[in-house]
PDB file of C-alpha atoms in Angstrom:
ATOM      1  CA  MET A   1      -0.043  -0.014   0.073  1.00 68.00           C
ATOM      2  CA  ASN A   2       1.565   3.305  -1.171  1.00 81.00           C
ATOM      3  CA  PHE A   3       0.677   6.775  -0.015  1.00 86.00           C
ATOM      4  CA  PHE A   4       0.969   8.243  -3.606  1.00 80.00           C
ATOM      5  CA  GLU A   5      -1.035   5.402  -5.350  1.00 80.00           C
ATOM      6  CA  ILE A   6      -3.965   6.150  -2.885  1.00 87.00           C
ATOM      7  CA  VAL A   7      -3.805   9.990  -3.061  1.00 85.00           C
ATOM      8  CA  ASN A   8      -3.127  10.323  -6.835  1.00 75.00           C
ATOM      9  CA  ALA A   9      -6.739   9.196  -7.571  1.00 75.00           C
ATOM     10  CA  ASN A  10      -8.085  11.988  -5.513  1.00 80.00           C
ATOM     11  CA  VAL A  11      -5.866  15.029  -6.211  1.00 77.00           C
ATOM     12  CA  GLU A  12      -8.278  16.473  -8.790  1.00 71.00           C
ATOM     13  CA  LYS A  13     -11.016  16.780  -6.048  1.00 81.00           C
ATOM     14  CA  LEU A  14      -9.043  18.985  -3.732  1.00 81.00           C
ATOM     15  CA  ASN A  15      -9.494  22.665  -3.333  1.00 84.00           C
ATOM     16  CA  LYS A  16      -6.629  25.094  -2.923  1.00 78.00           C
ATOM     17  CA  ASN A  17      -6.344  24.848   0.898  1.00 86.00           C
ATOM     18  CA  GLU A  18      -6.419  21.084   0.787  1.00 88.00           C
ATOM     19  CA  GLN A  19      -3.746  21.225  -1.974  1.00 81.00           C
ATOM     20  CA  THR A  20      -1.587  23.330   0.340  1.00 84.00           C
ATOM     21  CA  LEU A  21      -2.090  20.541   3.029  1.00 91.00           C
ATOM     22  CA  LEU A  22      -1.182  17.821   0.678  1.00 87.00           C
ATOM     23  CA  ASP A  23       2.076  19.731  -0.480  1.00 80.00           C
ATOM     24  CA  PHE A  24       3.136  19.934   3.199  1.00 88.00           C
ATOM     25  CA  VAL A  25       2.494  16.402   4.000  1.00 90.00           C
ATOM     26  CA  ILE A  26       4.537  15.273   0.875  1.00 84.00           C
ATOM     27  CA  LYS A  27       7.407  17.452   1.683  1.00 82.00           C
ATOM     28  CA  ASN A  28       7.467  16.413   5.340  1.00 87.00           C
ATOM     29  CA  MET A  29       6.524  12.771   5.243  1.00 87.00           C
ATOM     30  CA  ASP A  30       9.450  11.759   7.487  1.00 88.00           C
ATOM     31  CA  SER A  31       8.362  13.842  10.346  1.00 91.00           C
ATOM     32  CA  VAL A  32       4.603  13.558   9.671  1.00 92.00           C
ATOM     33  CA  LYS A  33       4.698   9.790  10.350  1.00 90.00           C
ATOM     34  CA  ASN A  34       5.516  10.394  14.003  1.00 91.00           C
ATOM     35  CA  LYS A  35       3.087  13.049  14.767  1.00 92.00           C
ATOM     36  CA  ASN A  36      -0.631  12.667  16.184  1.00 93.00           C
ATOM     37  CA  ILE A  37      -3.541  14.640  14.544  1.00 93.00           C
ATOM     38  CA  ARG A  38      -3.428  17.524  17.135  1.00 94.00           C
ATOM     39  CA  GLU A  39       0.362  18.141  16.563  1.00 93.00           C
ATOM     40  CA  LEU A  40      -0.012  18.017  12.752  1.00 94.00           C
ATOM     41  CA  SER A  41      -3.178  20.130  12.620  1.00 93.00           C
ATOM     42  CA  ALA A  42      -1.539  22.772  14.735  1.00 93.00           C
ATOM     43  CA  GLU A  43       1.552  22.803  12.595  1.00 92.00           C
ATOM     44  CA  CYS A  44      -0.695  23.184   9.516  1.00 92.00           C
ATOM     45  CA  PHE A  45      -2.790  25.947  11.313  1.00 92.00           C
ATOM     46  CA  VAL A  46      -6.095  24.014  10.848  1.00 93.00           C
ATOM     47  CA  SER A  47      -8.517  22.331  13.320  1.00 93.00           C
ATOM     48  CA  THR A  48      -8.300  18.659  13.741  1.00 93.00           C
ATOM     49  CA  THR A  49     -11.798  18.339  12.235  1.00 93.00           C
ATOM     50  CA  THR A  50     -10.620  20.005   9.006  1.00 94.00           C
ATOM     51  CA  PHE A  51      -7.452  17.831   8.909  1.00 94.00           C
ATOM     52  CA  LEU A  52      -9.412  14.681   9.271  1.00 95.00           C
ATOM     53  CA  ARG A  53     -11.735  15.858   6.640  1.00 94.00           C
ATOM     54  CA  PHE A  54      -8.772  16.441   4.356  1.00 94.00           C
ATOM     55  CA  VAL A  55      -7.367  12.766   5.167  1.00 94.00           C
ATOM     56  CA  ARG A  56     -10.667  11.140   4.332  1.00 94.00           C
ATOM     57  CA  LYS A  57     -11.001  13.147   1.025  1.00 93.00           C
ATOM     58  CA  ILE A  58      -7.581  12.012  -0.185  1.00 92.00           C
ATOM     59  CA  GLY A  59      -8.588   8.377   0.233  1.00 92.00           C
ATOM     60  CA  PHE A  60      -8.096   7.290   3.831  1.00 93.00           C
ATOM     61  CA  SER A  61     -10.673   5.947   6.380  1.00 92.00           C
ATOM     62  CA  GLY A  62      -9.050   7.831   9.099  1.00 92.00           C
ATOM     63  CA  TYR A  63      -5.838   9.333  10.711  1.00 93.00           C
ATOM     64  CA  SER A  64      -4.580   5.966  11.871  1.00 91.00           C
ATOM     65  CA  GLU A  65      -4.664   4.399   8.348  1.00 92.00           C
ATOM     66  CA  PHE A  66      -3.142   7.717   6.981  1.00 93.00           C
ATOM     67  CA  VAL A  67      -0.001   7.587   9.311  1.00 92.00           C
ATOM     68  CA  THR A  68       0.390   3.824   8.832  1.00 92.00           C
ATOM     69  CA  VAL A  69       0.580   4.168   4.940  1.00 92.00           C
ATOM     70  CA  ILE A  70       2.968   7.112   5.223  1.00 92.00           C
ATOM     71  CA  LYS A  71       5.334   5.105   7.526  1.00 90.00           C
ATOM     72  CA  TYR A  72       5.145   2.247   5.076  1.00 88.00           C
ATOM     73  CA  THR A  73       5.809   4.480   2.093  1.00 84.00           C
ATOM     74  CA  VAL A  74       8.812   6.278   3.707  1.00 84.00           C
ATOM     75  CA  LEU A  75      10.317   2.839   4.734  1.00 82.00           C
ATOM     76  CA  ASN A  76       9.860   1.575   1.233  1.00 79.00           C
ATOM     77  CA  GLN A  77      11.334   4.596  -0.277  1.00 68.00           C
ATOM     78  CA  ASN A  78      14.446   4.338   1.958  1.00 62.00           C
ATOM     79  CA  GLU A  79      14.919   0.719   1.031  1.00 56.00           C
ATOM     80  CA  THR A  80      14.573   1.430  -2.635  1.00 49.00           C
ATOM     81  CA  GLU A  81      16.995   4.285  -2.434  1.00 45.00           C
ATOM     82  CA  GLU A  82      19.768   2.055  -0.739  1.00 48.00           C
ATOM     83  CA  THR A  83      19.236  -0.840  -3.095  1.00 43.00           C
ATOM     84  CA  GLN A  84      18.457   0.890  -6.474  1.00 42.00           C
ATOM     85  CA  PRO A  85      20.099   4.290  -6.686  1.00 44.00           C
ATOM     86  CA  PHE A  86      18.683   6.413  -9.541  1.00 43.00           C
ATOM     87  CA  VAL A  87      21.563   7.111 -11.911  1.00 43.00           C
ATOM     88  CA  VAL A  88      21.011   9.147 -15.228  1.00 45.00           C
ATOM     89  CA  ASP A  89      23.393   9.553 -18.067  1.00 54.00           C
ATOM     90  CA  GLN A  90      22.775  13.268 -18.633  1.00 56.00           C
ATOM     91  CA  THR A  91      24.238  13.061 -22.312  1.00 64.00           C
ATOM     92  CA  ALA A  92      21.906  10.147 -23.267  1.00 65.00           C
ATOM     93  CA  TYR A  93      18.954  11.868 -21.630  1.00 67.00           C
ATOM     94  CA  ARG A  94      19.408  15.191 -23.450  1.00 77.00           C
ATOM     95  CA  GLU A  95      19.936  13.465 -26.834  1.00 80.00           C
ATOM     96  CA  GLU A  96      16.600  11.503 -26.217  1.00 80.00           C
ATOM     97  CA  TYR A  97      14.854  14.580 -25.064  1.00 83.00           C
ATOM     98  CA  LEU A  98      15.769  16.617 -28.242  1.00 87.00           C
ATOM     99  CA  LYS A  99      14.972  13.484 -30.444  1.00 85.00           C
ATOM    100  CA  ASN A 100      11.425  13.259 -29.099  1.00 87.00           C
ATOM    101  CA  ILE A 101      10.764  16.930 -29.766  1.00 90.00           C
ATOM    102  CA  ASN A 102      12.337  16.600 -33.233  1.00 88.00           C
ATOM    103  CA  GLU A 103      10.220  13.449 -34.143  1.00 84.00           C
ATOM    104  CA  THR A 104       7.073  15.246 -32.887  1.00 89.00           C
ATOM    105  CA  VAL A 105       7.500  18.257 -35.125  1.00 90.00           C
ATOM    106  CA  ARG A 106       8.797  15.904 -38.055  1.00 84.00           C
ATOM    107  CA  VAL A 107       5.708  13.910 -38.164  1.00 82.00           C
ATOM    108  CA  LEU A 108       3.158  16.754 -37.740  1.00 89.00           C
ATOM    109  CA  ASP A 109       0.695  16.367 -40.767  1.00 87.00           C
ATOM    110  CA  ASN A 110       0.383  19.753 -42.542  1.00 89.00           C
ATOM    111  CA  ILE A 111      -3.006  18.660 -43.944  1.00 91.00           C
ATOM    112  CA  LYS A 112      -4.311  18.091 -40.439  1.00 93.00           C
ATOM    113  CA  LEU A 113      -2.935  21.382 -39.298  1.00 95.00           C
ATOM    114  CA  ASN A 114      -4.573  23.335 -42.172  1.00 95.00           C
ATOM    115  CA  SER A 115      -7.969  21.376 -41.436  1.00 95.00           C
ATOM    116  CA  ILE A 116      -7.784  22.780 -37.934  1.00 97.00           C
ATOM    117  CA  VAL A 117      -6.854  26.222 -38.928  1.00 96.00           C
ATOM    118  CA  SER A 118      -9.833  26.282 -41.188  1.00 95.00           C
ATOM    119  CA  LEU A 119     -11.986  25.497 -38.209  1.00 95.00           C
ATOM    120  CA  MET A 120     -10.311  28.115 -35.935  1.00 96.00           C
ATOM    121  CA  GLN A 121     -10.873  30.693 -38.750  1.00 95.00           C
ATOM    122  CA  GLN A 122     -14.459  30.687 -37.799  1.00 92.00           C
ATOM    123  CA  LYS A 123     -13.531  31.925 -34.338  1.00 92.00           C
ATOM    124  CA  PRO A 124     -15.373  29.156 -32.326  1.00 94.00           C
ATOM    125  CA  LYS A 125     -14.965  28.830 -28.576  1.00 95.00           C
ATOM    126  CA  LEU A 126     -12.022  26.621 -27.736  1.00 97.00           C
ATOM    127  CA  TYR A 127     -12.358  24.082 -25.019  1.00 96.00           C
ATOM    128  CA  PHE A 128      -9.158  22.512 -23.462  1.00 97.00           C
ATOM    129  CA  PHE A 129      -9.510  19.264 -21.536  1.00 96.00           C
ATOM    130  CA  ALA A 130      -6.385  18.045 -19.623  1.00 95.00           C
ATOM    131  CA  LYS A 131      -5.561  16.489 -16.358  1.00 89.00           C
ATOM    132  CA  GLY A 132      -2.543  15.672 -14.110  1.00 82.00           C
ATOM    133  CA  PHE A 133       0.680  17.101 -15.295  1.00 81.00           C
ATOM    134  CA  SER A 134      -0.802  18.088 -18.687  1.00 88.00           C
ATOM    135  CA  LYS A 135      -2.828  20.770 -16.932  1.00 90.00           C
ATOM    136  CA  TYR A 136       0.397  23.013 -16.501  1.00 89.00           C
ATOM    137  CA  ALA A 137       1.340  22.787 -20.031  1.00 93.00           C
ATOM    138  CA  ALA A 138      -2.457  23.674 -20.945  1.00 95.00           C
ATOM    139  CA  GLU A 139      -2.426  26.606 -18.703  1.00 95.00           C
ATOM    140  CA  TYR A 140       0.573  28.078 -20.735  1.00 95.00           C
ATOM    141  CA  ILE A 141      -1.516  26.994 -24.078  1.00 97.00           C
ATOM    142  CA  GLU A 142      -4.572  28.753 -22.639  1.00 97.00           C
ATOM    143  CA  TYR A 143      -2.713  31.920 -22.088  1.00 96.00           C
ATOM    144  CA  LEU A 144      -1.096  31.809 -25.508  1.00 96.00           C
ATOM    145  CA  TYR A 145      -4.397  31.359 -27.389  1.00 97.00           C
ATOM    146  CA  THR A 146      -6.321  33.809 -25.216  1.00 97.00           C
ATOM    147  CA  LEU A 147      -3.605  36.438 -26.214  1.00 95.00           C
ATOM    148  CA  SER A 148      -4.321  35.528 -29.953  1.00 94.00           C
ATOM    149  CA  GLY A 149      -8.202  36.673 -29.372  1.00 95.00           C
ATOM    150  CA  PHE A 150      -9.731  33.270 -28.821  1.00 96.00           C
ATOM    151  CA  ILE A 151     -12.402  32.548 -26.193  1.00 96.00           C
ATOM    152  CA  VAL A 152     -10.733  29.723 -24.271  1.00 96.00           C
ATOM    153  CA  ILE A 153     -12.564  27.653 -21.808  1.00 96.00           C
ATOM    154  CA  PHE A 154     -10.105  25.470 -19.601  1.00 96.00           C
ATOM    155  CA  PRO A 155     -11.757  23.685 -16.743  1.00 94.00           C
ATOM    156  CA  LYS A 156      -8.989  22.842 -14.273  1.00 90.00           C
ATOM    157  CA  ASN A 157     -10.686  20.313 -11.935  1.00 90.00           C
ATOM    158  CA  TYR A 158     -13.214  17.549 -11.808  1.00 89.00           C
ATOM    159  CA  GLU A 159     -16.196  19.820 -10.869  1.00 89.00           C
ATOM    160  CA  GLN A 160     -15.432  22.501 -13.572  1.00 91.00           C
ATOM    161  CA  ARG A 161     -15.207  19.801 -16.209  1.00 91.00           C
ATOM    162  CA  GLN A 162     -18.493  18.335 -15.389  1.00 87.00           C
ATOM    163  CA  LEU A 163     -19.935  21.774 -15.718  1.00 88.00           C
ATOM    164  CA  ALA A 164     -18.088  22.813 -18.763  1.00 87.00           C
ATOM    165  CA  TYR A 165     -19.121  20.170 -21.165  1.00 82.00           C
ATOM    166  CA  ARG A 166     -22.635  21.120 -20.689  1.00 82.00           C
ATOM    167  CA  ASN A 167     -22.243  24.429 -22.347  1.00 85.00           C
ATOM    168  CA  ILE A 168     -20.519  23.177 -25.490  1.00 87.00           C
ATOM    169  CA  ASP A 169     -22.193  24.214 -28.777  1.00 86.00           C
ATOM    170  CA  ALA A 170     -22.026  22.342 -32.036  1.00 86.00           C
ATOM    171  CA  THR A 171     -19.596  25.049 -33.534  1.00 88.00           C
ATOM    172  CA  ASP A 172     -17.144  24.791 -30.754  1.00 93.00           C
ATOM    173  CA  ILE A 173     -13.747  22.969 -30.819  1.00 95.00           C
ATOM    174  CA  LEU A 174     -12.524  20.519 -28.212  1.00 95.00           C
ATOM    175  CA  PHE A 175      -8.888  19.918 -27.678  1.00 97.00           C
ATOM    176  CA  VAL A 176      -8.070  16.931 -25.349  1.00 96.00           C
ATOM    177  CA  PHE A 177      -4.487  16.480 -24.137  1.00 96.00           C
ATOM    178  CA  ASN A 178      -4.036  13.007 -22.812  1.00 92.00           C
ATOM    179  CA  TYR A 179      -0.817  11.041 -23.363  1.00 89.00           C
ATOM    180  CA  ASP A 180      -2.071   7.515 -23.115  1.00 87.00           C
ATOM    181  CA  GLY A 181      -5.434   8.346 -24.496  1.00 90.00           C
ATOM    182  CA  GLU A 182      -7.337   6.123 -21.927  1.00 91.00           C
ATOM    183  CA  ASP A 183      -8.368   8.350 -19.166  1.00 92.00           C
ATOM    184  CA  HIS A 184     -11.694   7.141 -18.113  1.00 92.00           C
ATOM    185  CA  GLU A 185     -13.244  10.471 -17.022  1.00 93.00           C
ATOM    186  CA  LEU A 186     -12.179  12.251 -20.202  1.00 94.00           C
ATOM    187  CA  ILE A 187     -13.583   9.394 -22.267  1.00 94.00           C
ATOM    188  CA  GLU A 188     -16.791   9.505 -20.519  1.00 92.00           C
ATOM    189  CA  ILE A 189     -17.086  13.326 -21.093  1.00 90.00           C
ATOM    190  CA  LEU A 190     -16.377  12.884 -24.818  1.00 90.00           C
ATOM    191  CA  GLN A 191     -19.053  10.256 -25.115  1.00 90.00           C
ATOM    192  CA  ILE A 192     -21.593  12.549 -23.617  1.00 87.00           C
ATOM    193  CA  ILE A 193     -20.371  15.371 -25.855  1.00 86.00           C
ATOM    194  CA  GLU A 194     -20.604  13.189 -28.964  1.00 83.00           C
ATOM    195  CA  ARG A 195     -24.268  12.531 -28.167  1.00 81.00           C
ATOM    196  CA  LYS A 196     -25.119  16.098 -27.270  1.00 77.00           C
ATOM    197  CA  CYS A 197     -23.282  17.965 -29.929  1.00 72.00           C
ATOM    198  CA  GLN A 198     -22.649  15.736 -32.981  1.00 70.00           C
ATOM    199  CA  TYR A 199     -21.081  18.579 -34.887  1.00 75.00           C
ATOM    200  CA  ALA A 200     -18.633  19.900 -32.352  1.00 82.00           C
ATOM    201  CA  LYS A 201     -15.040  18.968 -33.540  1.00 92.00           C
ATOM    202  CA  LEU A 202     -12.811  16.887 -31.169  1.00 94.00           C
ATOM    203  CA  ILE A 203      -9.049  17.315 -31.658  1.00 96.00           C
ATOM    204  CA  SER A 204      -6.798  15.215 -29.534  1.00 96.00           C
ATOM    205  CA  VAL A 205      -3.136  15.213 -28.788  1.00 95.00           C
ATOM    206  CA  THR A 206      -2.018  11.857 -27.647  1.00 92.00           C
ATOM    207  CA  GLY A 207       0.890   9.464 -27.751  1.00 87.00           C
ATOM    208  CA  ALA A 208       1.407   7.608 -30.930  1.00 77.00           C
ATOM    209  CA  ASN A 209      -0.131   4.308 -29.657  1.00 77.00           C
ATOM    210  CA  ASN A 210      -3.513   3.268 -30.815  1.00 80.00           C
ATOM    211  CA  ASN A 211      -5.826   4.438 -28.001  1.00 87.00           C
ATOM    212  CA  THR A 212      -9.477   5.246 -27.254  1.00 93.00           C
ATOM    213  CA  ILE A 213      -9.479   9.073 -27.373  1.00 94.00           C
ATOM    214  CA  GLN A 214      -7.481   9.011 -30.667  1.00 91.00           C
ATOM    215  CA  ASN A 215     -10.047   6.919 -32.198  1.00 91.00           C
ATOM    216  CA  MET A 216     -12.943   8.972 -30.844  1.00 93.00           C
ATOM    217  CA  SER A 217     -11.356  12.220 -32.331  1.00 94.00           C
ATOM    218  CA  ASP A 218     -12.102  14.030 -35.535  1.00 94.00           C
ATOM    219  CA  ILE A 219      -8.579  14.832 -35.903  1.00 94.00           C
ATOM    220  CA  ASN A 220      -5.553  13.341 -33.895  1.00 94.00           C
ATOM    221  CA  LEU A 221      -2.125  14.798 -33.460  1.00 94.00           C
ATOM    222  CA  TYR A 222       0.515  12.658 -31.802  1.00 89.00           C
ATOM    223  CA  LEU A 223       3.578  13.374 -29.846  1.00 90.00           C
ATOM    224  CA  PHE A 224       6.774  11.628 -28.699  1.00 86.00           C
ATOM    225  CA  THR A 225       7.991  11.702 -25.142  1.00 85.00           C
ATOM    226  CA  ASP A 226       9.670   9.456 -22.570  1.00 76.00           C
ATOM    227  CA  GLU A 227       7.189   8.661 -19.650  1.00 69.00           C
ATOM    228  CA  PHE A 228       8.654   9.418 -16.445  1.00 67.00           C
ATOM    229  CA  TYR A 229       7.116   8.739 -12.992  1.00 63.00           C
ATOM    230  CA  GLN A 230       8.426   9.790  -9.460  1.00 64.00           C
ATOM    231  CA  ASN A 231       6.640   8.407  -6.398  1.00 63.00           C
ATOM    232  CA  LYS A 232       3.838   7.069  -8.707  1.00 58.00           C
ATOM    233  CA  ILE A 233       3.077  10.505 -10.027  1.00 61.00           C
ATOM    234  CA  GLU A 234       3.587  11.277 -13.661  1.00 62.00           C
ATOM    235  CA  MET A 235       6.227  13.787 -14.321  1.00 69.00           C
ATOM    236  CA  THR A 236       6.483  13.111 -18.203  1.00 75.00           C
ATOM    237  CA  SER A 237       7.839  16.221 -20.243  1.00 84.00           C
ATOM    238  CA  HIS A 238       5.135  18.071 -21.890  1.00 89.00           C
ATOM    239  CA  VAL A 239       7.430  20.173 -24.128  1.00 93.00           C
ATOM    240  CA  SER A 240       6.195  18.145 -27.262  1.00 93.00           C
ATOM    241  CA  LEU A 241       2.636  19.015 -26.488  1.00 95.00           C
ATOM    242  CA  ILE A 242       3.641  22.629 -26.177  1.00 96.00           C
ATOM    243  CA  ALA A 243       5.383  22.587 -29.528  1.00 95.00           C
ATOM    244  CA  ILE A 244       2.452  21.044 -31.381  1.00 96.00           C
ATOM    245  CA  MET A 245       0.068  23.740 -30.022  1.00 97.00           C
ATOM    246  CA  GLU A 246       2.507  26.552 -30.639  1.00 97.00           C
ATOM    247  CA  LEU A 247       3.052  25.486 -34.246  1.00 96.00           C
ATOM    248  CA  LEU A 248      -0.573  25.224 -34.802  1.00 97.00           C
ATOM    249  CA  LEU A 249      -1.115  28.780 -33.604  1.00 97.00           C
ATOM    250  CA  TYR A 250       1.849  30.061 -35.650  1.00 95.00           C
ATOM    251  CA  GLN A 251       0.299  28.341 -38.816  1.00 95.00           C
ATOM    252  CA  TYR A 252      -3.112  29.958 -38.004  1.00 96.00           C
ATOM    253  CA  ASN A 253      -1.431  33.364 -37.764  1.00 93.00           C
ATOM    254  CA  GLU A 254       0.423  32.841 -40.943  1.00 92.00           C
ATOM    255  CA  ILE A 255      -2.439  31.844 -42.990  1.00 91.00           C
ATOM    256  CA  THR A 256      -4.868  34.459 -41.347  1.00 88.00           C
ATOM    257  CA  LYS A 257      -2.497  37.362 -42.211  1.00 82.00           C
ATOM    258  CA  ALA A 258      -1.725  36.173 -45.814  1.00 65.00           C
TER     259      ALA A 258
END
């Protein structure tokens, strides 16, 4: 039983204050495992009731299970670090990193890009759907497209996504960023949208594997990257995703100004 495996499934449900609590716990797991709920609540400047509510929201039945799992996770991490040190050949990593970006750009289909540009020229609303680490790349993309004059709707948590898809019109464009293309929540949303707005265009950016979201899309663009996980949390590079969306916007600007 690993702390990160339990928590990772519930991170999307946390509000800003709860995310701050989670950040504190993750950064101080070695000391947290030895504190009782009153000590830890006081250190986080919240009531014991608030902290217990947080503990249950991230997937634990109570404080006892919360501390037990943290103790196990810290112990397991220490053993792993002693027996399997993480060694990276930086030269090889840089070469692979650049190779993934180059390959992503090289395989971009110009016909697909032009098709998307034609849709964008109608100035529809753009919906961005992304989860996990992809959200942080999507925030930059949202900023970039908003500056270019588009109305961008980017729901950033579970509740916002559940509300956002209800407002999609048949003329809107949906962009879905999901590397493995198999996220159950996003697939469910896309299925509902497909039934509700048959003419809304779905554009996905996924890995190059054959996946569900890719197969549901009107247009799929795919990227190359090396998946990387730390403490069971995905920390895969999203530079290739940003490169695709930047190039799409540059192509739009070039064609529009011509």
